[in-house]
XYZ file of C-alpha atoms in Angstrom:
601
model
C -16.252 -60.948 -40.727
C -12.738 -59.300 -40.508
C -9.943 -61.636 -39.575
C -8.198 -58.744 -37.726
C -7.772 -59.394 -33.961
C -9.990 -57.484 -31.667
C -8.232 -55.282 -29.230
C -8.236 -56.432 -25.650
C -9.826 -54.785 -22.608
C -6.295 -53.965 -21.490
C -5.209 -52.413 -24.588
C -8.594 -50.260 -24.826
C -7.940 -49.145 -21.186
C -4.369 -48.168 -21.715
C -5.485 -45.990 -24.853
C -8.364 -44.254 -22.952
C -6.092 -43.418 -20.038
C -4.391 -40.578 -21.831
C -7.714 -39.348 -23.190
C -9.360 -39.237 -19.908
C -6.270 -37.398 -18.446
C -6.293 -34.689 -21.036
C -10.037 -34.188 -20.584
C -9.521 -33.850 -16.762
C -6.554 -31.430 -17.420
C -8.648 -29.256 -19.710
C -11.454 -29.031 -17.232
C -9.171 -28.212 -14.398
C -7.740 -25.325 -16.513
C -11.193 -24.074 -17.342
C -12.177 -24.232 -13.652
C -9.121 -22.454 -12.467
C -9.596 -19.498 -14.953
C -12.406 -18.574 -12.551
C -10.447 -18.672 -9.314
C -8.593 -15.401 -8.900
C -8.091 -15.336 -5.026
C -4.392 -15.797 -4.238
C -5.163 -17.944 -1.139
C -7.679 -19.945 -3.280
C -5.115 -20.640 -5.944
C -2.438 -21.308 -3.561
C -4.670 -24.110 -1.925
C -5.412 -25.564 -5.362
C -1.639 -25.713 -5.967
C -1.106 -27.871 -2.885
C -3.747 -30.647 -3.898
C -1.256 -32.576 -5.853
C 1.543 -32.412 -8.541
C -0.977 -32.325 -11.538
C -2.926 -29.517 -9.779
C 0.356 -27.613 -9.068
C 1.386 -27.985 -12.837
C -1.963 -26.815 -14.049
C -2.288 -23.857 -11.619
C 1.330 -22.466 -12.564
C 0.281 -22.735 -16.181
C -2.992 -20.880 -15.696
C -1.866 -18.231 -13.234
C -2.272 -14.878 -14.695
C -1.529 -12.543 -11.692
C 1.288 -13.036 -9.398
C 1.679 -11.050 -6.224
C 5.094 -11.144 -4.021
C 4.782 -9.433 -0.728
C 8.514 -9.174 -0.252
C 10.722 -9.205 -3.495
C 13.695 -10.502 -1.740
C 11.802 -13.756 -0.548
C 11.853 -15.520 -3.886
C 14.254 -15.897 -6.719
C 13.036 -13.766 -9.767
C 14.226 -16.183 -12.432
C 12.636 -19.166 -10.488
C 9.400 -17.082 -10.076
C 8.897 -16.249 -13.716
C 9.979 -19.738 -14.845
C 7.300 -21.215 -12.633
C 4.737 -18.966 -13.719
C 5.292 -18.583 -17.530
C 2.061 -16.918 -18.554
C 1.535 -14.282 -15.809
C -0.049 -10.999 -17.113
C 0.489 -8.766 -14.146
C 2.923 -8.783 -11.347
C 2.805 -7.025 -7.952
C 6.012 -6.502 -5.985
C 6.649 -5.021 -2.405
C 9.830 -4.034 -0.989
C 10.328 -2.423 2.363
C 8.027 -3.234 5.260
C 4.904 -1.413 5.764
C 4.569 2.364 6.775
C 5.150 2.016 10.350
C 8.343 0.424 9.682
C 9.131 2.384 6.679
C 9.852 5.651 8.840
C 12.616 3.930 10.611
C 14.378 2.013 7.714
C 17.822 3.720 6.750
C 18.146 5.104 3.109
C 19.832 2.648 0.915
C 18.374 -0.490 2.576
C 17.478 -2.031 -0.744
C 19.870 -0.538 -3.404
C 19.414 -3.231 -6.019
C 15.704 -3.405 -5.553
C 13.829 -4.015 -8.891
C 16.743 -4.639 -11.245
C 16.969 -8.472 -10.731
C 13.302 -8.790 -11.579
C 13.468 -6.390 -14.530
C 16.092 -8.737 -15.936
C 14.154 -11.942 -15.063
C 11.048 -10.587 -16.716
C 12.620 -9.689 -20.028
C 14.698 -12.889 -20.193
C 11.851 -15.303 -19.074
C 8.952 -16.988 -20.837
C 6.490 -14.420 -19.687
C 8.322 -11.584 -21.674
C 5.364 -11.525 -24.278
C 2.582 -11.940 -21.786
C 3.235 -9.244 -18.836
C 0.971 -6.481 -19.229
C 0.897 -4.773 -15.849
C 3.565 -3.799 -12.976
C 2.568 -2.643 -9.554
C 5.660 -1.997 -7.523
C 5.419 -0.642 -3.867
C 8.254 0.651 -1.644
C 10.977 -0.334 -4.080
C 14.124 1.115 -5.534
C 13.498 1.412 -9.261
C 16.332 2.833 -11.563
C 16.033 4.738 -14.844
C 17.613 1.648 -16.558
C 14.988 -0.654 -15.088
C 12.215 1.630 -16.817
C 14.076 1.722 -20.009
C 14.406 -2.000 -20.010
C 10.899 -3.034 -19.293
C 9.554 -0.205 -21.843
C 11.886 -1.457 -24.575
C 11.719 -5.404 -24.045
C 8.262 -6.418 -22.599
C 6.273 -6.780 -25.714
C 2.603 -6.536 -24.376
C 3.437 -4.069 -21.625
C 0.912 -1.360 -21.196
C 0.547 -0.440 -17.401
C 2.863 0.726 -14.533
C 1.924 1.645 -11.076
C 4.660 2.895 -8.689
C 3.876 3.447 -5.066
C 6.327 4.875 -2.444
C 9.167 4.185 -4.995
C 12.366 5.828 -5.371
C 15.670 5.805 -7.427
C 14.459 6.960 -10.718
C 14.081 10.293 -12.476
C 12.639 11.929 -15.604
C 14.974 10.186 -18.023
C 13.693 6.797 -17.071
C 10.215 8.104 -17.280
C 10.882 9.465 -20.762
C 12.499 6.207 -21.743
C 9.524 4.185 -20.639
C 6.738 6.199 -22.285
C 8.709 6.616 -25.478
C 9.188 2.832 -25.811
C 5.724 1.749 -24.709
C 3.609 2.606 -27.805
C 0.325 1.390 -26.251
C 0.845 2.616 -22.591
C -2.619 2.827 -20.884
C -1.676 3.226 -17.289
C 1.236 5.276 -15.727
C 0.507 6.109 -11.919
C 3.189 7.545 -9.804
C 1.920 7.612 -6.073
C 3.947 9.160 -3.527
C 7.128 8.344 -5.220
C 10.503 10.158 -4.595
C 11.509 11.442 -8.093
C 15.202 11.979 -8.512
C 16.151 15.318 -9.721
C 19.555 16.100 -11.168
C 20.361 19.807 -11.850
C 23.107 19.030 -14.440
C 22.466 20.249 -17.807
C 20.759 17.735 -19.903
C 19.758 15.497 -17.002
C 16.159 16.716 -16.873
C 13.901 15.246 -19.504
C 10.642 16.541 -20.857
C 9.031 13.138 -20.178
C 5.319 14.200 -21.065
C 6.377 15.208 -24.519
C 7.926 11.695 -24.989
C 4.434 9.991 -25.340
C 4.183 8.916 -28.895
C 1.773 11.026 -30.972
C 0.059 7.789 -32.015
C -0.721 6.959 -28.363
C -4.576 7.389 -28.041
C -5.258 4.632 -25.471
C -4.087 6.403 -22.210
C -6.565 5.393 -19.409
C -4.650 6.682 -16.173
C -2.010 9.270 -15.646
C -1.000 10.166 -11.961
C 1.965 12.360 -11.238
C 1.169 14.224 -8.123
C 4.462 13.424 -6.575
C 6.396 15.198 -9.486
C 7.524 18.300 -7.626
C 8.599 20.315 -10.927
C 6.954 21.478 -13.893
C 5.912 19.614 -16.874
C 5.262 20.579 -20.602
C 1.668 22.097 -20.352
C 1.284 22.089 -24.424
C 2.278 18.264 -24.447
C 0.151 17.332 -21.646
C -2.884 19.187 -23.140
C -2.335 17.337 -26.408
C -1.947 13.942 -24.588
C -5.107 14.514 -22.775
C -7.119 15.594 -25.867
C -6.076 12.543 -27.941
C -7.072 10.183 -24.947
C -10.812 9.361 -25.062
C -10.484 6.599 -22.586
C -8.801 8.744 -19.953
C -10.684 8.194 -16.677
C -8.088 8.843 -14.112
C -5.986 12.095 -14.001
C -3.901 13.230 -10.984
C -2.005 16.514 -11.540
C 0.890 17.890 -9.514
C 0.927 21.250 -7.556
C 2.741 22.909 -10.493
C -0.455 22.952 -12.440
C -2.272 26.091 -11.460
C -5.973 26.522 -11.364
C -6.059 28.309 -14.819
C -4.002 25.592 -16.393
C -6.178 23.095 -14.713
C -9.390 24.491 -16.315
C -7.865 24.629 -19.670
C -6.617 20.946 -19.321
C -10.099 19.856 -18.062
C -12.097 21.066 -20.985
C -10.666 18.155 -22.890
C -11.658 15.527 -20.398
C -15.177 15.695 -19.122
C -15.304 11.862 -18.947
C -13.028 11.572 -15.931
C -14.078 9.531 -12.963
C -10.827 10.205 -10.872
C -9.473 13.486 -10.565
C -6.423 15.161 -8.734
C -6.582 18.827 -9.086
C -2.983 19.976 -8.556
C -2.416 23.314 -6.760
C -6.118 24.597 -7.131
C -4.693 28.200 -6.868
C -3.075 30.835 -9.111
C 0.636 30.986 -9.475
C 2.653 34.044 -9.626
C 3.248 33.868 -13.314
C -0.444 33.454 -14.240
C -1.804 36.114 -16.345
C -5.634 35.621 -15.471
C -7.263 35.288 -12.166
C -9.836 32.324 -11.998
C -13.276 33.237 -10.400
C -15.611 30.739 -8.866
C -18.013 30.754 -11.665
C -15.176 29.746 -14.258
C -14.019 26.948 -12.073
C -17.564 25.672 -11.280
C -18.276 25.450 -14.970
C -15.502 22.980 -15.506
C -16.817 20.811 -12.637
C -20.388 20.959 -13.782
C -19.290 19.318 -17.123
C -17.858 16.244 -15.087
C -20.863 14.215 -14.310
C -19.140 11.032 -13.875
C -16.690 12.122 -11.355
C -16.533 9.976 -8.185
C -12.999 10.566 -6.796
C -11.491 13.939 -6.227
C -8.083 14.655 -4.535
C -5.559 17.442 -4.412
C -6.859 20.815 -3.745
C -3.455 21.746 -2.333
C -2.904 25.411 -1.738
C -6.356 26.094 -2.167
C -8.022 29.433 -1.764
C -10.980 29.188 0.309
C -13.188 31.361 -2.099
C -12.814 28.666 -4.561
C -14.127 25.866 -2.498
C -17.787 26.558 -3.667
C -16.634 25.519 -7.202
C -16.659 21.898 -6.336
C -20.127 21.787 -4.593
C -21.799 20.573 -7.836
C -19.929 17.277 -7.964
C -19.891 16.685 -4.220
C -23.094 14.727 -4.375
C -21.676 12.190 -6.709
C -18.328 11.687 -4.995
C -17.629 8.249 -3.257
C -13.947 9.418 -2.502
C -12.636 12.504 -1.271
C -8.970 13.095 -0.527
C -8.227 16.204 1.379
C -4.988 14.929 2.942
C -3.066 17.593 1.281
C -5.274 20.489 1.946
C -5.173 22.514 5.158
C -8.556 23.179 5.678
C -10.825 24.297 8.817
C -14.039 22.996 10.138
C -15.920 25.998 8.939
C -14.441 25.865 5.584
C -15.307 22.037 5.137
C -18.795 22.228 6.518
C -20.418 23.460 3.352
C -18.628 20.892 1.288
C -19.126 17.782 3.379
C -22.891 18.589 3.675
C -23.234 17.703 -0.038
C -21.417 14.572 0.212
C -24.053 12.187 1.037
C -22.633 9.301 -0.824
C -19.078 9.552 0.329
C -17.574 6.131 1.239
C -13.802 6.967 1.631
C -12.454 10.298 3.227
C -8.971 11.393 3.957
C -8.342 14.665 5.581
C -5.813 16.506 7.809
C -6.616 17.052 11.581
C -7.083 20.743 11.081
C -10.749 20.106 10.590
C -10.920 19.457 14.264
C -13.739 17.481 16.299
C -16.151 19.858 14.861
C -15.443 19.062 11.296
C -15.580 15.152 12.086
C -18.988 15.962 13.720
C -20.152 17.381 10.498
C -18.796 14.307 8.577
C -20.722 11.889 10.995
C -24.135 13.839 10.517
C -23.906 13.704 6.679
C -21.703 10.794 5.492
C -23.833 7.761 6.575
C -22.322 5.459 4.044
C -18.657 6.204 5.075
C -16.781 2.956 5.046
C -13.102 4.309 5.423
C -11.723 7.387 7.298
C -8.228 8.506 7.638
C -7.193 11.660 9.770
C -3.531 12.577 9.353
C -1.719 15.140 11.372
C -0.718 18.510 9.983
C 2.476 18.317 12.183
C 3.765 14.861 12.966
C 5.279 15.694 16.546
C 4.631 14.655 20.032
C 5.069 18.444 20.952
C 2.190 19.725 18.630
C -1.170 20.288 20.407
C -3.233 18.465 17.818
C -6.651 19.377 16.722
C -8.722 16.247 16.968
C -9.375 14.240 20.119
C -11.637 11.288 21.521
C -14.507 13.596 20.865
C -14.002 13.284 17.175
C -13.718 9.479 17.468
C -16.984 9.434 19.295
C -18.736 11.775 16.629
C -17.643 9.331 13.895
C -18.751 6.111 15.876
C -22.193 7.480 16.469
C -22.802 8.597 12.951
C -20.970 6.255 10.594
C -21.862 2.599 11.686
C -20.663 1.212 8.169
C -17.214 2.124 8.824
C -14.819 -0.721 7.844
C -11.484 1.089 8.139
C -10.032 3.985 10.320
C -6.749 5.669 10.791
C -6.580 8.346 13.374
C -3.852 10.412 14.699
C -4.407 12.405 17.774
C -2.838 13.560 21.065
C -5.800 12.813 23.491
C -7.870 9.717 23.838
C -9.969 7.757 26.095
C -10.917 4.178 26.517
C -14.551 5.125 26.415
C -14.104 6.545 22.920
C -12.433 3.522 21.645
C -15.149 1.302 23.199
C -17.793 3.355 21.685
C -16.136 2.731 18.359
C -15.843 -0.890 18.805
C -19.586 -1.077 19.726
C -20.981 1.271 17.093
C -18.779 -0.098 14.219
C -18.407 -3.829 14.871
C -17.448 -4.541 11.104
C -14.259 -2.854 11.576
C -11.536 -4.532 9.571
C -8.678 -2.086 10.176
C -8.261 0.156 13.313
C -5.101 2.142 13.484
C -5.092 4.628 16.375
C -1.882 6.732 16.840
C -1.756 8.542 20.206
C 1.310 10.698 19.250
C 2.517 11.408 22.772
C 4.346 8.131 23.918
C 2.968 6.184 26.996
C 0.097 8.547 27.229
C -2.810 7.255 29.221
C -6.887 7.807 29.091
C -6.619 11.515 29.506
C -9.720 11.545 31.584
C -8.937 8.797 34.023
C -5.302 8.240 33.885
C -5.715 4.648 33.225
C -3.907 2.551 30.625
C -5.507 2.271 27.019
C -5.888 -1.633 27.684
C -9.568 -1.810 28.100
C -10.248 0.278 24.911
C -7.944 -1.598 22.619
C -9.348 -4.981 24.205
C -12.748 -3.923 23.345
C -11.662 -3.435 19.721
C -10.247 -7.066 19.291
C -13.330 -8.394 21.342
C -16.212 -6.678 19.610
C -14.731 -6.316 15.997
C -14.738 -9.894 14.790
C -13.626 -9.199 11.268
C -10.548 -7.289 12.345
C -7.485 -7.851 10.213
C -5.034 -5.084 10.985
C -4.464 -3.387 14.335
C -2.127 -0.373 15.145
C -1.893 0.418 18.865
C -0.278 3.132 20.901
C -0.685 5.175 24.230
C 0.012 3.564 27.579
C -0.423 -0.217 27.328
C 0.366 -2.853 29.701
C 0.766 -6.575 29.215
C -3.026 -6.901 29.849
C -3.693 -5.497 26.644
C -1.530 -7.943 24.671
C -3.156 -10.721 26.704
C -6.524 -9.518 25.296
C -4.939 -9.360 21.776
C -3.885 -12.938 21.949
C -7.063 -14.368 23.589
C -9.577 -12.476 21.224
C -7.558 -11.257 18.093
C -7.870 -14.603 16.247
C -8.413 -12.841 13.010
C -5.606 -10.136 13.107
C -3.031 -10.360 10.382
C -1.011 -7.290 10.818
C -0.237 -5.835 14.243
C 1.763 -2.629 14.847
C 2.868 -1.554 18.340
C 4.502 1.573 19.530
C 5.817 2.204 23.137
C 3.554 -0.836 24.506
C 3.796 -3.570 27.100
C 5.717 -4.063 30.348
C 7.690 -7.452 29.624
C 8.399 -10.379 27.339
C 5.143 -11.678 28.392
C 3.137 -9.383 26.354
C 5.120 -10.560 23.091
C 4.432 -14.149 24.084
C 0.697 -13.575 24.466
C 0.626 -12.176 21.004
C 2.728 -14.858 19.244
C 0.941 -17.742 20.859
C -2.704 -16.474 20.629
C -2.903 -14.497 17.191
C -2.784 -17.662 15.050
C -3.254 -15.753 11.730
C -0.752 -13.124 12.381
C 1.431 -12.573 9.333
C 3.069 -9.230 9.870
C 4.456 -7.841 13.256
C 5.935 -4.413 13.740
C 7.037 -3.108 17.182
C 9.024 -0.293 18.015
C 10.270 1.460 21.292
C 9.121 -1.569 23.402
C 10.802 -3.310 26.320
C 10.678 -6.727 24.483
C 13.942 -8.751 24.665
C 15.391 -12.065 23.604
C 13.026 -14.050 25.820
C 9.949 -12.614 23.803
C 11.411 -12.922 20.769
C 12.248 -16.552 21.211
C 8.986 -17.430 22.478
C 7.850 -17.027 18.851
C 10.122 -19.773 17.337
C 7.242 -22.024 16.665
C 5.208 -19.334 14.871
C 7.560 -17.464 12.575
C 7.565 -19.714 9.655
C 3.956 -19.015 9.190
C 4.463 -15.214 9.287
C 5.668 -12.938 6.146
C 7.857 -10.821 8.515
C 8.848 -9.477 11.917
C 10.056 -5.828 12.462
C 11.514 -4.770 15.738
C 12.932 -1.424 16.226
C 14.429 0.210 19.323
C 13.647 -2.730 21.530
C 15.838 -4.995 23.849
C 16.906 -7.462 21.422
C 20.655 -8.650 21.580
C 22.982 -10.106 18.978
C 22.867 -13.449 21.181
C 19.145 -13.686 20.481
C 19.257 -12.995 16.891
C 21.966 -15.719 16.399
C 19.958 -18.100 18.237
C 16.969 -17.217 16.259
C 19.027 -17.774 12.839
C 20.334 -21.053 14.129
C 17.009 -22.476 15.024
C 15.166 -21.072 11.803
C 17.552 -21.728 8.878
C 14.815 -20.798 6.382
C 14.340 -17.413 7.640
C 16.567 -14.465 6.877
C 17.345 -12.449 9.950
C 18.725 -8.957 9.396
C 20.350 -6.850 11.945
C 20.328 -3.263 10.796
C 22.210 -0.395 12.355
C 25.731 1.305 12.680
C 28.472 -1.258 13.120
C 26.596 -4.239 11.880
C 27.814 -4.280 8.334
C 30.118 -6.599 6.599
C 31.500 -9.548 8.441
C 32.417 -7.486 11.664
C 32.689 -9.685 14.770
C 29.785 -8.503 17.183
C 29.581 -9.056 21.063
C 26.771 -11.340 22.046
C 25.391 -8.853 24.481
C 25.350 -5.944 21.981
C 22.040 -4.311 21.386
C 20.491 -4.575 17.917
C 18.951 -1.139 16.933
C 16.651 -2.706 14.268
C 15.662 -6.341 13.522
C 14.074 -7.468 10.142
C 13.232 -11.185 9.812
C 11.386 -12.697 6.733
C 10.651 -16.038 4.998
C 12.659 -16.518 2.037
C 13.221 -19.260 -0.628
C 16.059 -17.379 -2.277
C 18.325 -17.336 0.746
C 20.505 -14.078 1.716
C 20.079 -11.213 -0.953
C 23.096 -10.035 -2.719
C 22.665 -6.249 -2.433
C 23.349 -5.993 1.331
C 24.334 -2.506 2.308
C 27.015 -1.528 4.877
C 24.940 -1.064 7.731
C 23.212 -4.577 7.452
C 24.356 -7.843 8.739
C 22.498 -10.963 7.667
C 22.720 -13.890 10.023
């Protein structure tokens, strides 16, 4: 026998503890890799310190709903291995219309610097930026310094131009995704300021998968674009701008029959075109695209060219005609072939008859958006309550609807709530303010009340027309799943706002404009604002006194007063009206790029 002393039970337990801890940590890391939902991962991070630490190290995607709500350096340090980052800036679309230009001048710059200086500089592959100011230098920086970067999507962004795009694509040798969606591209007329950015793609880049530049309102180098498409066998999405004529479109598409998502460009001949394309020529191009499921563009379309797309209509799941002025008679031959359509965006020029044709054919439709040709309260409008009734009777699988109109009835909205109970998004914009049910003269309370009562999965609601406090009482009583509420010209008193804030327990985003809500209604939400992402009030009856009281009682909320005369440290009278109020949660405190027309309390 050996004379060496045997280890005691205490010593064995002590040596086993680190091993067990390491096994548990490895197991937790493995499990967390399969949890992708942000809500679920956030819940995991709250279990204990160990879970929080492991969740941070394994997080691959980071989504920040407000880029001013957290410190960029702190965020990238906490999550050192993220591969993709999604950032949002300005509030959502309803508020976006009334935000003054230059509200967030610095925008993405601080985040760009944090990314290239942080531990994730070698891991970040994709960026998705929405409603953010992005400069040319920002694009150059991420293209030059992010080592693994290969995907950029910009949605409703501004501040950059072709020099930034050129620097980005030139430095990202393996760029796979460049999607510019509804962005405002800066254009400088100075000599040398415009860059032929398409030609900056390296000749060695053959891995491009998605290229969208519909919003670029000037020409691109066609030869360079054709060469890029020809050497990109993995390209599945291509969305062209209106500068591309129908002849050029056909020339480009000969190299990309594998496309699944296509934006066509102008879909007409330009004045300098040497050849006139006929239906047969264009149809031949579409007949070769047997994988196409998404079609958009068709701007300035010649009606006689519409039959060219009929071959692919049967395989489409998404059709976006929101840039196409088309009548019901022109639409019917196309829509009758779209039996598999799930998403349809269109202008209201199709009228109620066009919507009737959609309802008769598209039984699998899940999302419908009907936009106005002219966004004005004085326009007659082409669609009405009858169109909504047609859709509700024919499209029972509908999950999301955005509908602009001039005339509406409670009966039509009720029919929608009964026939489409699985709605998660219902956004109805009656463009003439305070307009009642046009058939009875009654407020629209009962119609919108039916939506929140019958649609148990409703997450986003936008209301308009003549609404009394009764409607908001119903929202608070039955709208327990609502996360985003947008109100225009609604309510009688502060009581309406109190109903919503006290009843809608899952409310995250509240947007109100031109409504009679004052300090009393605002302060009624004191106990709820910390659970919300933001509150936006525009042209209500809020005063400086109410805003100051709000800031005093909620020190971790950023309260921004926006409007002429609010800039800097100017002394404001307590009774002075506040034109716009934007309030949001923040871990970073007051932002450092406050413009002259904003005062933060």
